[in-house]
PDB file of C-alpha atoms in Angstrom:
ATOM      1  CA  UNK O   1       0.108   0.021   0.147  1.00  0.00           C
ATOM      2  CA  UNK O   2       3.142   2.639   0.833  1.00  0.00           C
ATOM      3  CA  UNK O   3       4.378   1.580  -2.095  1.00  0.00           C
ATOM      4  CA  UNK O   4       2.035   2.201  -4.734  1.00  0.00           C
ATOM      5  CA  UNK O   5       1.004   5.265  -2.579  1.00  0.00           C
ATOM      6  CA  UNK O   6       1.835   7.943  -5.160  1.00  0.00           C
ATOM      7  CA  UNK O   7       1.973  10.908  -2.828  1.00  0.00           C
ATOM      8  CA  UNK O   8       4.591   8.596  -0.253  1.00  0.00           C
ATOM      9  CA  UNK O   9       6.206   7.585  -3.390  1.00  0.00           C
ATOM     10  CA  UNK O  10       6.139  10.427  -5.670  1.00  0.00           C
ATOM     11  CA  UNK O  11       9.898   9.881  -6.714  1.00  0.00           C
ATOM     12  CA  UNK O  12      10.120   6.247  -6.710  1.00  0.00           C
ATOM     13  CA  UNK O  13       9.263   3.327  -9.118  1.00  0.00           C
ATOM     14  CA  UNK O  14       8.919   0.082  -7.932  1.00  0.00           C
ATOM     15  CA  UNK O  15       9.479  -3.352 -10.128  1.00  0.00           C
ATOM     16  CA  UNK O  16       6.846  -5.853  -9.271  1.00  0.00           C
ATOM     17  CA  UNK O  17       6.433  -9.500 -10.453  1.00  0.00           C
ATOM     18  CA  UNK O  18       3.814 -10.031 -13.019  1.00  0.00           C
ATOM     19  CA  UNK O  19       0.847  -7.634 -13.671  1.00  0.00           C
ATOM     20  CA  UNK O  20      -1.403  -6.910 -11.264  1.00  0.00           C
ATOM     21  CA  UNK O  21      -5.067  -4.991 -11.478  1.00  0.00           C
ATOM     22  CA  UNK O  22      -5.560  -1.133 -10.238  1.00  0.00           C
ATOM     23  CA  UNK O  23      -1.784  -0.317 -10.069  1.00  0.00           C
ATOM     24  CA  UNK O  24      -0.494   3.124  -9.727  1.00  0.00           C
ATOM     25  CA  UNK O  25       1.887   4.643 -12.282  1.00  0.00           C
ATOM     26  CA  UNK O  26       4.845   4.177 -10.148  1.00  0.00           C
ATOM     27  CA  UNK O  27       4.442   0.434 -10.286  1.00  0.00           C
ATOM     28  CA  UNK O  28       6.387  -1.249 -12.874  1.00  0.00           C
ATOM     29  CA  UNK O  29       5.396  -4.679 -13.963  1.00  0.00           C
ATOM     30  CA  UNK O  30       8.751  -6.690 -14.082  1.00  0.00           C
ATOM     31  CA  UNK O  31       9.825 -10.238 -14.557  1.00  0.00           C
ATOM     32  CA  UNK O  32      13.378 -12.444 -14.374  1.00  0.00           C
ATOM     33  CA  UNK O  33      14.604 -14.742 -16.741  1.00  0.00           C
ATOM     34  CA  UNK O  34      16.847 -18.064 -16.948  1.00  0.00           C
ATOM     35  CA  UNK O  35      17.501 -18.656 -20.560  1.00  0.00           C
ATOM     36  CA  UNK O  36      19.032 -16.984 -23.457  1.00  0.00           C
ATOM     37  CA  UNK O  37      17.402 -16.413 -26.763  1.00  0.00           C
ATOM     38  CA  UNK O  38      19.827 -18.738 -28.632  1.00  0.00           C
ATOM     39  CA  UNK O  39      18.928 -21.642 -26.125  1.00  0.00           C
ATOM     40  CA  UNK O  40      15.220 -21.912 -27.886  1.00  0.00           C
ATOM     41  CA  UNK O  41      14.901 -25.569 -29.000  1.00  0.00           C
ATOM     42  CA  UNK O  42      11.655 -27.092 -30.476  1.00  0.00           C
ATOM     43  CA  UNK O  43       9.407 -28.396 -28.110  1.00  0.00           C
ATOM     44  CA  UNK O  44       9.475 -31.777 -27.531  1.00  0.00           C
ATOM     45  CA  UNK O  45       5.808 -33.311 -28.197  1.00  0.00           C
ATOM     46  CA  UNK O  46       4.755 -35.298 -25.500  1.00  0.00           C
ATOM     47  CA  UNK O  47       2.299 -38.308 -25.241  1.00  0.00           C
ATOM     48  CA  UNK O  48      -0.220 -37.818 -22.570  1.00  0.00           C
ATOM     49  CA  UNK O  49      -1.660 -41.418 -23.345  1.00  0.00           C
ATOM     50  CA  UNK O  50       1.440 -43.371 -21.717  1.00  0.00           C
ATOM     51  CA  UNK O  51       2.975 -43.140 -18.430  1.00  0.00           C
ATOM     52  CA  UNK O  52       2.927 -39.656 -17.105  1.00  0.00           C
ATOM     53  CA  UNK O  53       6.115 -38.517 -15.722  1.00  0.00           C
ATOM     54  CA  UNK O  54       6.057 -35.660 -13.289  1.00  0.00           C
ATOM     55  CA  UNK O  55       9.076 -33.971 -11.584  1.00  0.00           C
ATOM     56  CA  UNK O  56       9.517 -31.241  -8.373  1.00  0.00           C
ATOM     57  CA  UNK O  57      12.649 -28.914  -8.320  1.00  0.00           C
ATOM     58  CA  UNK O  58      13.219 -27.056  -5.125  1.00  0.00           C
ATOM     59  CA  UNK O  59      14.475 -27.142  -1.833  1.00  0.00           C
ATOM     60  CA  UNK O  60      13.165 -30.066   0.223  1.00  0.00           C
ATOM     61  CA  UNK O  61      11.603 -27.828   2.961  1.00  0.00           C
ATOM     62  CA  UNK O  62       8.928 -27.165   4.720  1.00  0.00           C
ATOM     63  CA  UNK O  63       8.156 -23.852   2.386  1.00  0.00           C
ATOM     64  CA  UNK O  64       8.102 -25.748  -0.690  1.00  0.00           C
ATOM     65  CA  UNK O  65       5.981 -28.945   0.653  1.00  0.00           C
ATOM     66  CA  UNK O  66       7.490 -31.732  -1.206  1.00  0.00           C
ATOM     67  CA  UNK O  67       5.468 -34.174   0.882  1.00  0.00           C
ATOM     68  CA  UNK O  68       2.073 -32.836  -0.262  1.00  0.00           C
ATOM     69  CA  UNK O  69       3.360 -33.215  -3.918  1.00  0.00           C
ATOM     70  CA  UNK O  70       4.336 -36.853  -3.141  1.00  0.00           C
ATOM     71  CA  UNK O  71       0.731 -37.265  -1.534  1.00  0.00           C
ATOM     72  CA  UNK O  72      -0.762 -35.956  -4.394  1.00  0.00           C
ATOM     73  CA  UNK O  73       1.191 -38.375  -7.236  1.00  0.00           C
ATOM     74  CA  UNK O  74       0.546 -41.456  -4.998  1.00  0.00           C
ATOM     75  CA  UNK O  75      -2.961 -40.702  -4.898  1.00  0.00           C
ATOM     76  CA  UNK O  76      -3.151 -40.796  -8.846  1.00  0.00           C
ATOM     77  CA  UNK O  77      -0.979 -43.960  -8.680  1.00  0.00           C
ATOM     78  CA  UNK O  78      -3.905 -45.511  -6.328  1.00  0.00           C
ATOM     79  CA  UNK O  79      -6.181 -44.309  -8.736  1.00  0.00           C
ATOM     80  CA  UNK O  80      -4.304 -46.667 -11.501  1.00  0.00           C
ATOM     81  CA  UNK O  81      -2.645 -43.740 -13.263  1.00  0.00           C
ATOM     82  CA  UNK O  82       0.751 -44.790 -14.605  1.00  0.00           C
ATOM     83  CA  UNK O  83       3.236 -42.393 -13.070  1.00  0.00           C
ATOM     84  CA  UNK O  84       6.712 -41.652 -12.479  1.00  0.00           C
ATOM     85  CA  UNK O  85       7.898 -38.995  -9.736  1.00  0.00           C
ATOM     86  CA  UNK O  86      11.501 -37.649  -9.875  1.00  0.00           C
ATOM     87  CA  UNK O  87      12.389 -35.204  -7.192  1.00  0.00           C
ATOM     88  CA  UNK O  88      15.326 -32.738  -7.802  1.00  0.00           C
ATOM     89  CA  UNK O  89      16.549 -31.064  -4.732  1.00  0.00           C
ATOM     90  CA  UNK O  90      17.940 -31.239  -1.097  1.00  0.00           C
ATOM     91  CA  UNK O  91      16.823 -30.124   2.429  1.00  0.00           C
ATOM     92  CA  UNK O  92      15.740 -30.938   5.543  1.00  0.00           C
ATOM     93  CA  UNK O  93      13.042 -33.210   4.732  1.00  0.00           C
ATOM     94  CA  UNK O  94      15.009 -35.342   2.452  1.00  0.00           C
ATOM     95  CA  UNK O  95      15.229 -38.050   5.274  1.00  0.00           C
ATOM     96  CA  UNK O  96      11.466 -37.840   5.846  1.00  0.00           C
ATOM     97  CA  UNK O  97      10.792 -38.689   1.861  1.00  0.00           C
ATOM     98  CA  UNK O  98      13.295 -41.466   1.979  1.00  0.00           C
ATOM     99  CA  UNK O  99      11.299 -42.899   5.013  1.00  0.00           C
ATOM    100  CA  UNK O 100       7.995 -42.543   3.241  1.00  0.00           C
ATOM    101  CA  UNK O 101       9.533 -44.018  -0.120  1.00  0.00           C
ATOM    102  CA  UNK O 102      10.644 -47.126   2.213  1.00  0.00           C
ATOM    103  CA  UNK O 103       7.543 -47.429   4.012  1.00  0.00           C
ATOM    104  CA  UNK O 104       5.372 -47.304   0.703  1.00  0.00           C
ATOM    105  CA  UNK O 105       7.517 -49.655  -1.237  1.00  0.00           C
ATOM    106  CA  UNK O 106       7.628 -46.754  -3.617  1.00  0.00           C
ATOM    107  CA  UNK O 107      11.085 -47.114  -5.061  1.00  0.00           C
ATOM    108  CA  UNK O 108       9.964 -47.983  -8.621  1.00  0.00           C
ATOM    109  CA  UNK O 109       7.945 -44.750  -9.253  1.00  0.00           C
ATOM    110  CA  UNK O 110       9.906 -42.267  -6.960  1.00  0.00           C
ATOM    111  CA  UNK O 111      13.336 -41.104  -7.417  1.00  0.00           C
ATOM    112  CA  UNK O 112      15.549 -38.976  -5.084  1.00  0.00           C
ATOM    113  CA  UNK O 113      18.136 -37.156  -7.227  1.00  0.00           C
ATOM    114  CA  UNK O 114      19.293 -34.618  -4.862  1.00  0.00           C
ATOM    115  CA  UNK O 115      20.856 -31.284  -6.411  1.00  0.00           C
ATOM    116  CA  UNK O 116      21.872 -31.628 -10.144  1.00  0.00           C
ATOM    117  CA  UNK O 117      23.276 -29.260 -12.449  1.00  0.00           C
ATOM    118  CA  UNK O 118      21.435 -26.966 -14.477  1.00  0.00           C
ATOM    119  CA  UNK O 119      21.790 -29.243 -17.599  1.00  0.00           C
ATOM    120  CA  UNK O 120      20.238 -32.266 -15.831  1.00  0.00           C
ATOM    121  CA  UNK O 121      17.448 -30.272 -14.510  1.00  0.00           C
ATOM    122  CA  UNK O 122      17.006 -28.480 -18.129  1.00  0.00           C
ATOM    123  CA  UNK O 123      16.939 -32.238 -19.529  1.00  0.00           C
ATOM    124  CA  UNK O 124      14.345 -33.442 -16.928  1.00  0.00           C
ATOM    125  CA  UNK O 125      12.162 -30.474 -17.576  1.00  0.00           C
ATOM    126  CA  UNK O 126      12.155 -30.928 -21.629  1.00  0.00           C
ATOM    127  CA  UNK O 127      11.000 -34.706 -21.000  1.00  0.00           C
ATOM    128  CA  UNK O 128       8.821 -34.351 -18.117  1.00  0.00           C
ATOM    129  CA  UNK O 129       5.033 -34.078 -18.582  1.00  0.00           C
ATOM    130  CA  UNK O 130       4.360 -31.882 -15.409  1.00  0.00           C
ATOM    131  CA  UNK O 131       6.209 -29.985 -13.065  1.00  0.00           C
ATOM    132  CA  UNK O 132       4.539 -29.790  -9.551  1.00  0.00           C
ATOM    133  CA  UNK O 133       5.466 -27.438  -6.720  1.00  0.00           C
ATOM    134  CA  UNK O 134       2.922 -26.665  -4.022  1.00  0.00           C
ATOM    135  CA  UNK O 135       5.181 -23.871  -2.795  1.00  0.00           C
ATOM    136  CA  UNK O 136       3.634 -21.644   0.280  1.00  0.00           C
ATOM    137  CA  UNK O 137       4.916 -18.330  -1.275  1.00  0.00           C
ATOM    138  CA  UNK O 138       7.294 -17.258  -3.828  1.00  0.00           C
ATOM    139  CA  UNK O 139       8.574 -14.273  -5.809  1.00  0.00           C
ATOM    140  CA  UNK O 140       8.787 -14.977  -9.571  1.00  0.00           C
ATOM    141  CA  UNK O 141       9.063 -18.889  -9.349  1.00  0.00           C
ATOM    142  CA  UNK O 142      11.937 -19.386 -11.328  1.00  0.00           C
ATOM    143  CA  UNK O 143      11.399 -23.163 -11.544  1.00  0.00           C
ATOM    144  CA  UNK O 144       7.919 -22.569 -12.833  1.00  0.00           C
ATOM    145  CA  UNK O 145       8.707 -20.327 -15.690  1.00  0.00           C
ATOM    146  CA  UNK O 146      11.562 -22.884 -16.373  1.00  0.00           C
ATOM    147  CA  UNK O 147       9.292 -25.722 -16.523  1.00  0.00           C
ATOM    148  CA  UNK O 148       7.155 -23.653 -19.054  1.00  0.00           C
ATOM    149  CA  UNK O 149       9.715 -22.691 -21.058  1.00  0.00           C
ATOM    150  CA  UNK O 150      10.148 -26.689 -22.224  1.00  0.00           C
ATOM    151  CA  UNK O 151       6.619 -26.980 -22.383  1.00  0.00           C
ATOM    152  CA  UNK O 152       6.524 -28.735 -18.922  1.00  0.00           C
ATOM    153  CA  UNK O 153       2.828 -28.051 -17.387  1.00  0.00           C
ATOM    154  CA  UNK O 154       3.376 -26.472 -13.900  1.00  0.00           C
ATOM    155  CA  UNK O 155       0.782 -27.475 -11.285  1.00  0.00           C
ATOM    156  CA  UNK O 156       1.447 -24.883  -8.579  1.00  0.00           C
ATOM    157  CA  UNK O 157      -1.017 -23.158  -5.705  1.00  0.00           C
ATOM    158  CA  UNK O 158      -2.559 -19.509  -6.683  1.00  0.00           C
ATOM    159  CA  UNK O 159       0.537 -17.539  -5.029  1.00  0.00           C
ATOM    160  CA  UNK O 160       1.895 -14.377  -6.018  1.00  0.00           C
ATOM    161  CA  UNK O 161       1.965 -13.881  -9.848  1.00  0.00           C
ATOM    162  CA  UNK O 162       1.358 -17.733 -10.710  1.00  0.00           C
ATOM    163  CA  UNK O 163      -2.455 -17.249 -11.538  1.00  0.00           C
ATOM    164  CA  UNK O 164      -1.181 -14.476 -14.145  1.00  0.00           C
ATOM    165  CA  UNK O 165       1.550 -16.956 -15.270  1.00  0.00           C
ATOM    166  CA  UNK O 166      -0.621 -19.669 -15.817  1.00  0.00           C
ATOM    167  CA  UNK O 167      -3.409 -17.241 -17.469  1.00  0.00           C
ATOM    168  CA  UNK O 168      -5.944 -18.796 -14.800  1.00  0.00           C
ATOM    169  CA  UNK O 169      -5.349 -22.304 -16.047  1.00  0.00           C
ATOM    170  CA  UNK O 170      -4.735 -21.833 -19.527  1.00  0.00           C
ATOM    171  CA  UNK O 171      -1.102 -22.460 -19.475  1.00  0.00           C
ATOM    172  CA  UNK O 172      -0.768 -24.757 -16.529  1.00  0.00           C
ATOM    173  CA  UNK O 173      -2.930 -26.468 -13.731  1.00  0.00           C
ATOM    174  CA  UNK O 174      -3.645 -23.908 -10.400  1.00  0.00           C
ATOM    175  CA  UNK O 175      -3.739 -26.281  -7.513  1.00  0.00           C
ATOM    176  CA  UNK O 176      -5.560 -26.448  -3.909  1.00  0.00           C
ATOM    177  CA  UNK O 177      -3.177 -27.562  -1.321  1.00  0.00           C
ATOM    178  CA  UNK O 178      -5.857 -27.580   1.182  1.00  0.00           C
ATOM    179  CA  UNK O 179      -8.475 -30.055  -0.940  1.00  0.00           C
ATOM    180  CA  UNK O 180      -6.370 -33.000  -2.378  1.00  0.00           C
ATOM    181  CA  UNK O 181      -9.468 -34.291  -3.783  1.00  0.00           C
ATOM    182  CA  UNK O 182     -10.270 -31.407  -5.521  1.00  0.00           C
ATOM    183  CA  UNK O 183      -7.002 -31.612  -7.296  1.00  0.00           C
ATOM    184  CA  UNK O 184      -7.124 -35.207  -7.862  1.00  0.00           C
ATOM    185  CA  UNK O 185     -10.773 -34.675 -10.026  1.00  0.00           C
ATOM    186  CA  UNK O 186      -9.241 -31.734 -11.862  1.00  0.00           C
ATOM    187  CA  UNK O 187      -5.616 -34.052 -12.708  1.00  0.00           C
ATOM    188  CA  UNK O 188      -7.878 -36.769 -13.812  1.00  0.00           C
ATOM    189  CA  UNK O 189     -10.079 -35.004 -15.885  1.00  0.00           C
ATOM    190  CA  UNK O 190      -7.468 -33.587 -17.859  1.00  0.00           C
ATOM    191  CA  UNK O 191      -5.563 -36.764 -18.464  1.00  0.00           C
ATOM    192  CA  UNK O 192      -8.858 -37.613 -19.914  1.00  0.00           C
ATOM    193  CA  UNK O 193      -8.081 -34.813 -22.205  1.00  0.00           C
ATOM    194  CA  UNK O 194      -4.685 -35.245 -23.675  1.00  0.00           C
ATOM    195  CA  UNK O 195      -5.552 -32.740 -26.511  1.00  0.00           C
ATOM    196  CA  UNK O 196      -6.293 -29.960 -24.094  1.00  0.00           C
ATOM    197  CA  UNK O 197      -2.813 -31.007 -22.460  1.00  0.00           C
ATOM    198  CA  UNK O 198      -1.350 -30.454 -25.601  1.00  0.00           C
ATOM    199  CA  UNK O 199      -2.554 -27.268 -25.750  1.00  0.00           C
ATOM    200  CA  UNK O 200      -1.429 -26.244 -22.555  1.00  0.00           C
ATOM    201  CA  UNK O 201       1.944 -27.234 -22.734  1.00  0.00           C
ATOM    202  CA  UNK O 202       2.645 -25.314 -26.476  1.00  0.00           C
ATOM    203  CA  UNK O 203       0.806 -22.043 -24.716  1.00  0.00           C
ATOM    204  CA  UNK O 204       2.950 -22.190 -21.813  1.00  0.00           C
ATOM    205  CA  UNK O 205       6.234 -22.665 -23.742  1.00  0.00           C
ATOM    206  CA  UNK O 206       4.886 -19.689 -26.160  1.00  0.00           C
ATOM    207  CA  UNK O 207       4.247 -17.524 -22.947  1.00  0.00           C
ATOM    208  CA  UNK O 208       7.665 -18.462 -21.128  1.00  0.00           C
ATOM    209  CA  UNK O 209       9.819 -18.216 -24.292  1.00  0.00           C
ATOM    210  CA  UNK O 210       8.938 -14.382 -24.418  1.00  0.00           C
ATOM    211  CA  UNK O 211      11.045 -13.963 -21.259  1.00  0.00           C
ATOM    212  CA  UNK O 212      14.708 -14.661 -22.091  1.00  0.00           C
ATOM    213  CA  UNK O 213      17.890 -13.108 -20.217  1.00  0.00           C
ATOM    214  CA  UNK O 214      18.694 -11.259 -23.507  1.00  0.00           C
ATOM    215  CA  UNK O 215      15.185  -9.318 -22.989  1.00  0.00           C
ATOM    216  CA  UNK O 216      15.809  -8.848 -19.259  1.00  0.00           C
ATOM    217  CA  UNK O 217      19.279  -7.319 -20.146  1.00  0.00           C
ATOM    218  CA  UNK O 218      17.524  -5.101 -22.522  1.00  0.00           C
ATOM    219  CA  UNK O 219      14.724  -4.047 -20.079  1.00  0.00           C
ATOM    220  CA  UNK O 220      17.233  -3.108 -17.270  1.00  0.00           C
ATOM    221  CA  UNK O 221      18.842  -1.015 -19.779  1.00  0.00           C
ATOM    222  CA  UNK O 222      15.527   0.856 -20.429  1.00  0.00           C
ATOM    223  CA  UNK O 223      14.869   1.389 -16.878  1.00  0.00           C
ATOM    224  CA  UNK O 224      18.288   2.815 -15.994  1.00  0.00           C
TER     225      UNK O 224
END
């Protein structure tokens, strides 16, 4: 409220991730980026009628809620959806995730990969069908934008500028972290519509590939 008050901040401009309604003139929508223009490639066309590959990219911490992601994918598996879940990242919750995997004998469909270099993450995003990140909060969620860049459909709660990034569900899936049944119903419905998933994947890539490091550098220059 203070930052968008033009009387209190008449000599200030504020960069804000994403576009928000009813903003004053001193609020400037902005973004960040991970890839250069020359890194763009043709998007891998996924088959949504075969085994579905999910991934998680982030710290294994309370704020990122990897256990919630694991429970959601497990529930899908219990509904006879053929799934694979690859988890990239490290953190305090890793022992609990290891314990859960052992208890549920889930080694054949869940893999903990730990921290991995950029090239490994890039490959995972290029070939996964979905990236799930049930974060409690984000700024500009780079992991989400990176997944979208490669046509990997993000599954993320309605936090920060995520609804704008996902165009209210046209470029990804907005999840309900406090209602797993609703998320399961939503995913099961979409899995029965592979053509719609193909369109979501395409829309996600087209949107995210606008926001490259080359454009980021130009926009910073304009601001200065």
